[in-house]
Tab-separated table of C-alpha atoms in Angstrom:
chain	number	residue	atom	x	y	z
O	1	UNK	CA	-13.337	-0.194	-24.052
O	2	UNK	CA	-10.023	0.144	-22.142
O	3	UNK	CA	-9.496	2.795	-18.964
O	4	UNK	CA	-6.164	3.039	-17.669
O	5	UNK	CA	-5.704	5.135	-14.431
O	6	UNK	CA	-2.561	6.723	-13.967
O	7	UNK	CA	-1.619	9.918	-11.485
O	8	UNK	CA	-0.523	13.177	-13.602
O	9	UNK	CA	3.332	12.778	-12.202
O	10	UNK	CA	3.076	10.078	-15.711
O	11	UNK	CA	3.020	13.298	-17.515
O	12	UNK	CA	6.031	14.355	-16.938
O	13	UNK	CA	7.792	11.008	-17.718
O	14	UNK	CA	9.304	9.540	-20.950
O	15	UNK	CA	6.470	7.574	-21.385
O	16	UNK	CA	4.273	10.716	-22.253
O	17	UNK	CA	6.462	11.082	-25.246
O	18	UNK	CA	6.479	7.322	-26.301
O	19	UNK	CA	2.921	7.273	-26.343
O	20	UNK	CA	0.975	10.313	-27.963
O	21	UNK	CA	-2.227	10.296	-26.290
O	22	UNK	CA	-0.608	10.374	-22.782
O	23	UNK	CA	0.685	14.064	-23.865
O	24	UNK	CA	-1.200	16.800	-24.258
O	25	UNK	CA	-1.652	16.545	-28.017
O	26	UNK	CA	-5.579	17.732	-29.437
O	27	UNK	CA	-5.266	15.989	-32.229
O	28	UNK	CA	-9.062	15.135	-32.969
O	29	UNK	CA	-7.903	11.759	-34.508
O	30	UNK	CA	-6.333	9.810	-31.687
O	31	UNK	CA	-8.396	6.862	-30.320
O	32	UNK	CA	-8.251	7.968	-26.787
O	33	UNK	CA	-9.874	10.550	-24.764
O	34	UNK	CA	-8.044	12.068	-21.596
O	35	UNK	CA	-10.246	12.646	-18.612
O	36	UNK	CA	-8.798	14.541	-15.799
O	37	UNK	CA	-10.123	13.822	-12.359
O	38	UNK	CA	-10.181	16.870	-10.658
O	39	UNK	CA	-9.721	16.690	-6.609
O	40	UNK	CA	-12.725	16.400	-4.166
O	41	UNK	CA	-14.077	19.831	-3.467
O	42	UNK	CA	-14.514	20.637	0.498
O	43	UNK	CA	-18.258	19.484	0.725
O	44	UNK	CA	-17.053	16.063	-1.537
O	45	UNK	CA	-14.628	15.387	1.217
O	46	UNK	CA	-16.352	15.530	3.806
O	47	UNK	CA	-18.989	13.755	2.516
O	48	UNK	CA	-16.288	10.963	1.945
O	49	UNK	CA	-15.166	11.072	5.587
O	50	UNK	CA	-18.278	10.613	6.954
O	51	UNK	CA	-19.220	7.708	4.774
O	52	UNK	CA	-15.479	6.246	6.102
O	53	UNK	CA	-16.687	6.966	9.601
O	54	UNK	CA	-20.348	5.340	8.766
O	55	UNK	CA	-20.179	3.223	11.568
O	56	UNK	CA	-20.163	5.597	14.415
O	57	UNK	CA	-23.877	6.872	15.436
O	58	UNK	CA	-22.511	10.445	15.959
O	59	UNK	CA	-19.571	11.520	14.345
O	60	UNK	CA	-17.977	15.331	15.489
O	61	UNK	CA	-17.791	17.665	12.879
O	62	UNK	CA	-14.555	18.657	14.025
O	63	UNK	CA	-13.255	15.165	13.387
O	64	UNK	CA	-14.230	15.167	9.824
O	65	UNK	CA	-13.022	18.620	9.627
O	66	UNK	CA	-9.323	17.577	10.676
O	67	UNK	CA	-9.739	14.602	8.646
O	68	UNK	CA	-10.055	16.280	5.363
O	69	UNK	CA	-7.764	19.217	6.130
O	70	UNK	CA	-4.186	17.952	4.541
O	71	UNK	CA	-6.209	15.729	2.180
O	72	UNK	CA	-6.385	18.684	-0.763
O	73	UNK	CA	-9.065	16.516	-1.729
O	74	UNK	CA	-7.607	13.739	-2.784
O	75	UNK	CA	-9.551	10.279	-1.609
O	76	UNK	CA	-6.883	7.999	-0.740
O	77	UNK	CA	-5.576	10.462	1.752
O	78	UNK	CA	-8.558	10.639	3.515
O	79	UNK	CA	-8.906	7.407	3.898
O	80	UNK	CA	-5.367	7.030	4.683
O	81	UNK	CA	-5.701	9.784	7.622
O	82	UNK	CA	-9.105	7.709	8.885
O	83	UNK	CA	-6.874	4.572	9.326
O	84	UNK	CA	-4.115	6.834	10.814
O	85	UNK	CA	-6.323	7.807	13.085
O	86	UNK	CA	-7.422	4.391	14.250
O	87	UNK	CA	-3.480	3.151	14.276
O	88	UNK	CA	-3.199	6.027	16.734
O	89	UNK	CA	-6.247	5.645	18.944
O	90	UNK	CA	-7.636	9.129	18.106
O	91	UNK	CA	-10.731	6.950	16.699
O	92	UNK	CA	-11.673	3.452	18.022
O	93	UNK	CA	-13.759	1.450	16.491
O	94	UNK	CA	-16.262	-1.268	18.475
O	95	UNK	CA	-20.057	-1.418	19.053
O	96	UNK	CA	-20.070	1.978	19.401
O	97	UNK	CA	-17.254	4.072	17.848
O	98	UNK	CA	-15.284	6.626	19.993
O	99	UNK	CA	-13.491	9.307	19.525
O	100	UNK	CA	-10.309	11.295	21.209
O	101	UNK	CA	-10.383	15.091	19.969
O	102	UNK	CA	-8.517	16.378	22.287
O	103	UNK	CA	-5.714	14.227	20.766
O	104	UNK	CA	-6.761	14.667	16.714
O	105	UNK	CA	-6.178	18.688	17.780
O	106	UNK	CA	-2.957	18.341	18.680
O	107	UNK	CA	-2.198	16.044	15.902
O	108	UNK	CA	0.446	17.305	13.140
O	109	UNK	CA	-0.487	15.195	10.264
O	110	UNK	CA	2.013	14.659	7.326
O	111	UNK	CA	1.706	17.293	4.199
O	112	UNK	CA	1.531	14.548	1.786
O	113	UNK	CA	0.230	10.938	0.936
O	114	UNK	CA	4.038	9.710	0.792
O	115	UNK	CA	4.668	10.891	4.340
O	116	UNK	CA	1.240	9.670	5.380
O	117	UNK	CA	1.980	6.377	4.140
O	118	UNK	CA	5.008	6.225	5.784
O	119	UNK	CA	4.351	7.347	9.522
O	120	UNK	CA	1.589	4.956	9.276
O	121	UNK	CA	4.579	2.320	8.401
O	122	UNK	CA	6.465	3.631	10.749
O	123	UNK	CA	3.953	2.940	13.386
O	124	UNK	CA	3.519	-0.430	12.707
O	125	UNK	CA	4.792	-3.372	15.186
O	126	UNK	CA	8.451	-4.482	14.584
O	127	UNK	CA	7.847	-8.057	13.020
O	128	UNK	CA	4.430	-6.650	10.748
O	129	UNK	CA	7.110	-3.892	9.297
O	130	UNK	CA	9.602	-6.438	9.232
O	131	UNK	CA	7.542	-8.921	7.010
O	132	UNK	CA	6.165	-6.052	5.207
O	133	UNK	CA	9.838	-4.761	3.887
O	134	UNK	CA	10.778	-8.070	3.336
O	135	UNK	CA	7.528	-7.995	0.895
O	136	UNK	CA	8.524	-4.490	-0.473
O	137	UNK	CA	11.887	-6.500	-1.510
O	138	UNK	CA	9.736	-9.287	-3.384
O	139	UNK	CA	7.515	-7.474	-5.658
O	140	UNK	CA	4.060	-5.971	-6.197
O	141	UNK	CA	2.899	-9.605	-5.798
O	142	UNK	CA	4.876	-11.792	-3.163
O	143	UNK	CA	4.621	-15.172	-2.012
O	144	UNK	CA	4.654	-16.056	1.416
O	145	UNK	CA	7.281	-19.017	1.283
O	146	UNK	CA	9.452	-16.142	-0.391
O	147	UNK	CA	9.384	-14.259	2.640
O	148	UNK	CA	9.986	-17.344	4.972
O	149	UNK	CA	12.831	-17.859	2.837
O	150	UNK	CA	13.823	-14.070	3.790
O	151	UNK	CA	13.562	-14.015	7.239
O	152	UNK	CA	14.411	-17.397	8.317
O	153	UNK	CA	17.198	-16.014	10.532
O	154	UNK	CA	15.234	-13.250	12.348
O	155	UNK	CA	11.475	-14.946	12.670
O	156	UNK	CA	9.527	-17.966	12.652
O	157	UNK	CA	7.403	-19.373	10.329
O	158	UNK	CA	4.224	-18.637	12.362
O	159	UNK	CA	5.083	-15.164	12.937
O	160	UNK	CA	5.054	-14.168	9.405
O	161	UNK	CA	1.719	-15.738	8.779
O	162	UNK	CA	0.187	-14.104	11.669
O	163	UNK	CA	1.426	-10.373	9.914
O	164	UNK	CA	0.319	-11.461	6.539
O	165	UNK	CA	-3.425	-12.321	8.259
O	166	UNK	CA	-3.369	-8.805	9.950
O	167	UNK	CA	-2.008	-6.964	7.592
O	168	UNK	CA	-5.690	-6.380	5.728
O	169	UNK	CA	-7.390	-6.193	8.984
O	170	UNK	CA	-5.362	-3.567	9.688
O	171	UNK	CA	-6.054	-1.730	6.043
O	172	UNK	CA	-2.604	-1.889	4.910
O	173	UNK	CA	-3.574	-2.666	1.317
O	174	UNK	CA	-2.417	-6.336	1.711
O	175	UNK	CA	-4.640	-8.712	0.673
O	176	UNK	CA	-4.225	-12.749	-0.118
O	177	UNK	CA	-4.240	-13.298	-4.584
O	178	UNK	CA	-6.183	-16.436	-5.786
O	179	UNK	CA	-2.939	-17.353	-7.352
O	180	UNK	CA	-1.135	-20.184	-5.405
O	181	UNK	CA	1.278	-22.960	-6.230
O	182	UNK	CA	1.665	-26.423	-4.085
O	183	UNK	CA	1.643	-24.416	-0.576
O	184	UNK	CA	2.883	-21.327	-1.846
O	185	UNK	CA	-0.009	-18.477	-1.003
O	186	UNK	CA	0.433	-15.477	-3.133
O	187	UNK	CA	-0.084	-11.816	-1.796
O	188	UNK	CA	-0.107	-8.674	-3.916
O	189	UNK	CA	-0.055	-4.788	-2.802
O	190	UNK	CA	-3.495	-3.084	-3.649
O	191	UNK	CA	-1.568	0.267	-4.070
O	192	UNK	CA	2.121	0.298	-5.064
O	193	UNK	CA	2.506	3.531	-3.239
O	194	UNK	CA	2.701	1.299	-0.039
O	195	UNK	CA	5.202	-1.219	-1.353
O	196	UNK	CA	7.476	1.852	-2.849
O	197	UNK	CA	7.040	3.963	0.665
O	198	UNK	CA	8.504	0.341	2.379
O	199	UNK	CA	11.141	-0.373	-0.347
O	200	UNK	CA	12.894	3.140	-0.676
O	201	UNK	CA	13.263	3.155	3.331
O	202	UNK	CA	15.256	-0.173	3.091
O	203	UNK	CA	19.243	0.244	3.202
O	204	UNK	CA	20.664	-0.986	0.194
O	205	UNK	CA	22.922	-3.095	1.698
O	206	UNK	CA	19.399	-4.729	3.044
O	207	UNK	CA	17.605	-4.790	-0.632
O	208	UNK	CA	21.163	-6.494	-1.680
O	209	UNK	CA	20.765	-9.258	1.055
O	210	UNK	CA	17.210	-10.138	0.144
O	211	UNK	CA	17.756	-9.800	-3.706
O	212	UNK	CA	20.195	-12.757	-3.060
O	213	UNK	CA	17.894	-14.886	-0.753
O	214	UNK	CA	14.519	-14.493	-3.766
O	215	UNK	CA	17.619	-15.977	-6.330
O	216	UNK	CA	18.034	-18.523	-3.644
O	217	UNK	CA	14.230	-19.116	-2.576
O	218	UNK	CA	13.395	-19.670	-6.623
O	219	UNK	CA	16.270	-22.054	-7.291
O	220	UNK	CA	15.420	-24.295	-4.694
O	221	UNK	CA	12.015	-24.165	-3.625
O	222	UNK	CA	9.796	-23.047	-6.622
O	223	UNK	CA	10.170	-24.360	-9.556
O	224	UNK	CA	6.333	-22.453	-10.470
O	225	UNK	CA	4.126	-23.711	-13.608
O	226	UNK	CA	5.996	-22.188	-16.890
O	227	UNK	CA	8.427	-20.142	-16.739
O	228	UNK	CA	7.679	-17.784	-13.923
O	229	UNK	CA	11.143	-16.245	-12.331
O	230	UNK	CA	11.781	-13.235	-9.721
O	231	UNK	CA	13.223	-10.728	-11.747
O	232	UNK	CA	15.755	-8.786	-9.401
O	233	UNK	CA	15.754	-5.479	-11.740
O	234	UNK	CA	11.892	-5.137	-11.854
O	235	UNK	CA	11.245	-6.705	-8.441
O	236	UNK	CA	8.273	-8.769	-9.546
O	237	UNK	CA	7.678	-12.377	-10.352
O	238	UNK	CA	7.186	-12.553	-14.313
O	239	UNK	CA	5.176	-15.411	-16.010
């Protein structure tokens, strides 16, 4: 058996007429049923964001109800808004988790996951967004020579191994791949939505400059087992 998740937005996409079952079609003889996911309800989200805020002994209703209320139950926005929140001190986590409500009132939180994503970007420290765009530029899965490679001129070594280790302590959807080669360490972004939110806010004259330094970085440093290459119209290393 085979799932494939996908959001609905696929729908409306020329891949819903390349392949049938993606479209609407009943006919009872395809070999693939269509599930849709319908959002959390109001009780299933809040549910959610008190499991998220699990670790706190007491956790203010009125938290969890301005947690959940631009999430139109969808998951990943409440979790985003949790680590938001955290980013922003509104909730600090410890031994015993506090909260600031007076702050989470006057909190105007963005209307989508897109814009969620990217104040939380936005709010990150200059060098972790600065190694994270350079990582947008790479691929879905980068390497962290590659982004040595692309901002040799602007930060040491040491600095972008310090972002990389934060990044997942931080939750943003970073983590470290099993895949490495000599003393290349591979990376990959858990949710593309991240890497896309970093990527479209880079000037193209920016995405040009680092498209050039991956054709350098591959040429001369990593020559990779097969025939694995950085593909500069896909933006992914293909094996």
């Amino acid at each position: 058996m085979i799932i494939g998740l996908a959001q609905p937005i696929l729908l409306q996409q020329p891949a819903a007429k390349a392949v049938s079952w993606l479209g609407n079609s009943a006919d009872p003889f395809l070999p693939a049923t269509r599930l849709t996911i319908p959002p959390l309800s109001s009780i299933e989200s809040r549910l959610l964001a008190a499991d998220l805020l699990r670790p706190a002994s007491s956790v203010p209703q009125r938290l969890i109800d301005l947690v959940v209320a631009e999430a139109h139950g969808n998951p990943w926005a409440i979790e985003e808004t949790v680590k938001h929140m955290i980013d922003l001190g509104i909730i600090i986590p410890g031994t015993r988790w506090q909260f600031d409500l007076a702050q989470a009132e006057s909190l105007s939180m963005p209307q989508s996951l897109t814009g969620l994503v990217a104040e939380r970007l936005q709010q990150m420290p200059e060098p972790d967004r600065q190694v994270l765009d350079a990582a947008s530029a790479v691929g879905t899965v980068f390497w962290d020579t590659a982004l040595m490679a692309l901002l040799a001129e602007v930060r040491d070594e040491h600095i972008v191994l310090e972002s990389l280790s934060s990044f997942e302590c931080h939750g943003m959807d970073i983590s470290g791949a099993s895949l490495q080669y000599r003393e290349a360490q591979a990376y990959f972004f858990a949710r593309p939505l991240t890497r896309k939110v970093a990527l479209d806010a880079l000037p193209a004259e920016l995405q040009m400059n680092y498209a050039h330094r991956l054709l350098e970085w591959q040429a001369q440093s990593l020559a990779f087992t097969g025939n694995a290459h950085w593909s500069p119209v896909s933006g992914d290393m293909e094996f």
